[in-house]
Structures are given as structure tokens and as C-alpha cells.
Short mmCIF file of C-alpha atoms in Angstrom, two decimals:
data_model
loop_
_atom_site.label_atom_id
_atom_site.label_comp_id
_atom_site.label_asym_id
_atom_site.label_seq_id
_atom_site.Cartn_x
_atom_site.Cartn_y
_atom_site.Cartn_z
CA MET Y 13 -50.20 -62.94 -33.82
CA ASN Y 14 -51.77 -59.69 -33.03
CA TRP Y 15 -50.48 -56.45 -34.24
CA HIS Y 16 -48.97 -54.90 -30.99
CA SER Y 17 -47.16 -58.17 -30.48
CA TYR Y 18 -45.74 -58.02 -34.16
CA TYR Y 19 -44.86 -54.29 -33.77
CA THR Y 20 -43.07 -54.83 -30.40
CA ASN Y 21 -41.90 -58.48 -30.67
CA GLY Y 22 -41.28 -59.03 -34.55
CA PRO Y 23 -38.08 -59.03 -36.49
CA ASN Y 24 -37.43 -55.53 -36.03
CA LYS Y 25 -38.15 -55.17 -32.10
CA ARG Y 26 -35.11 -52.96 -31.50
CA ARG Y 27 -36.60 -50.31 -34.12
CA ARG Y 28 -39.84 -49.91 -33.46
CA LYS Y 29 -42.36 -49.60 -30.72
CA ALA Y 30 -46.13 -48.93 -30.44
CA ILE Y 31 -47.14 -46.37 -28.34
CA PRO Y 32 -50.57 -46.10 -26.94
CA ALA Y 33 -51.50 -42.69 -27.73
CA SER Y 34 -55.05 -40.35 -28.29
CA CYS Y 35 -56.51 -38.74 -31.26
CA GLY Y 36 -57.45 -35.48 -31.35
CA LEU Y 37 -59.34 -35.93 -34.60
CA HIS Y 38 -61.39 -39.14 -33.78
CA ARG Y 39 -61.57 -37.98 -29.73
CA GLY Y 40 -60.96 -41.49 -28.60
CA PRO Y 41 -59.49 -42.11 -25.28
CA VAL Y 42 -55.43 -42.92 -24.55
CA GLY Y 43 -54.93 -46.26 -26.27
CA PHE Y 44 -57.76 -45.66 -28.86
CA ALA Y 45 -54.70 -44.70 -31.83
CA ASN Y 46 -51.63 -45.93 -31.67
CA LEU Y 47 -48.30 -44.62 -32.70
CA LEU Y 48 -45.59 -46.56 -34.43
CA VAL Y 49 -42.29 -45.28 -33.80
CA SER Y 50 -39.69 -46.77 -35.90
CA MET Y 51 -35.88 -46.56 -37.22
CA GLN Y 52 -35.63 -46.34 -40.87
CA ASP Y 53 -32.83 -45.59 -43.52
CA GLY Y 54 -31.51 -43.48 -40.20
CA SER Y 55 -34.67 -41.35 -39.80
CA ILE Y 56 -37.03 -41.68 -36.98
CA VAL Y 57 -40.52 -42.19 -38.47
CA LEU Y 58 -43.87 -41.32 -36.82
CA ASP Y 59 -46.82 -43.50 -38.36
CA PRO Y 60 -50.07 -42.56 -36.23
CA HIS Y 61 -52.61 -45.01 -36.35
CA VAL Y 62 -49.94 -47.78 -37.59
CA THR Y 63 -51.53 -47.53 -41.20
CA GLY Y 64 -48.71 -46.10 -43.00
CA ALA Y 65 -51.52 -43.42 -44.35
CA CYS Y 66 -49.61 -40.44 -43.40
CA VAL Y 67 -45.89 -41.08 -41.84
CA MET Y 68 -43.61 -38.32 -40.24
CA ALA Y 69 -39.82 -38.85 -40.84
CA LEU Y 70 -37.56 -36.96 -38.22
CA ASP Y 71 -33.69 -36.65 -39.45
CA GLU Y 72 -31.23 -37.12 -36.54
CA GLU Y 73 -31.05 -33.17 -36.10
CA SER Y 74 -35.00 -32.88 -36.22
CA ALA Y 75 -34.95 -36.37 -33.69
CA ARG Y 76 -32.70 -34.92 -31.36
CA THR Y 77 -34.46 -31.49 -30.62
CA LEU Y 78 -37.76 -33.99 -29.94
CA LEU Y 79 -35.76 -35.37 -27.16
CA PHE Y 80 -34.32 -32.51 -26.07
CA ILE Y 81 -37.72 -30.80 -26.04
CA LEU Y 82 -39.43 -33.85 -24.49
CA THR Y 83 -36.74 -33.96 -21.82
CA GLU Y 84 -37.31 -30.53 -20.91
CA TRP Y 85 -40.84 -30.87 -20.43
CA LEU Y 86 -40.90 -34.69 -18.44
CA GLY Y 87 -37.83 -33.23 -16.49
#
């Protein structure tokens, strides 16, 4: 099973989603990097490159703020 299938169809598929992204540091095209978004212990966790090396966790208030901003930007 490849990583994308594991993260999107694995045992916690409702709590995980891999999103094709680009990386400013490595300058790859969209899809070069992947962003794993998951729900862990009540926080939204963002894991660039799906490595666990550097993750960002958003509590509920921060996640709602991000949702509001993205909704505003994307209409």
C-alpha cells in the first residue's frame, strides 16, 4: 500500500487527508510536497512532507480562525 492510500484510506481515513502542495524551500511543483492534515487529541495537526519532523497543531479556536480566513479568501 502506498503512503497516499494509507493516509487517505487507512484506519483513520476520516481524521486524515493528504493534500498535494508545493514547498517554497525545495521549489518543487504542486504535488512535490504533501501536506498531511489530521485530527489528533482534539487538535488539527499539519504535517508538511508527511514526515513528522516538523508539525503544527491548531487548537479549536485557531482552526476556526483558519477556516474563516480560507473561506473569506476562497469565497
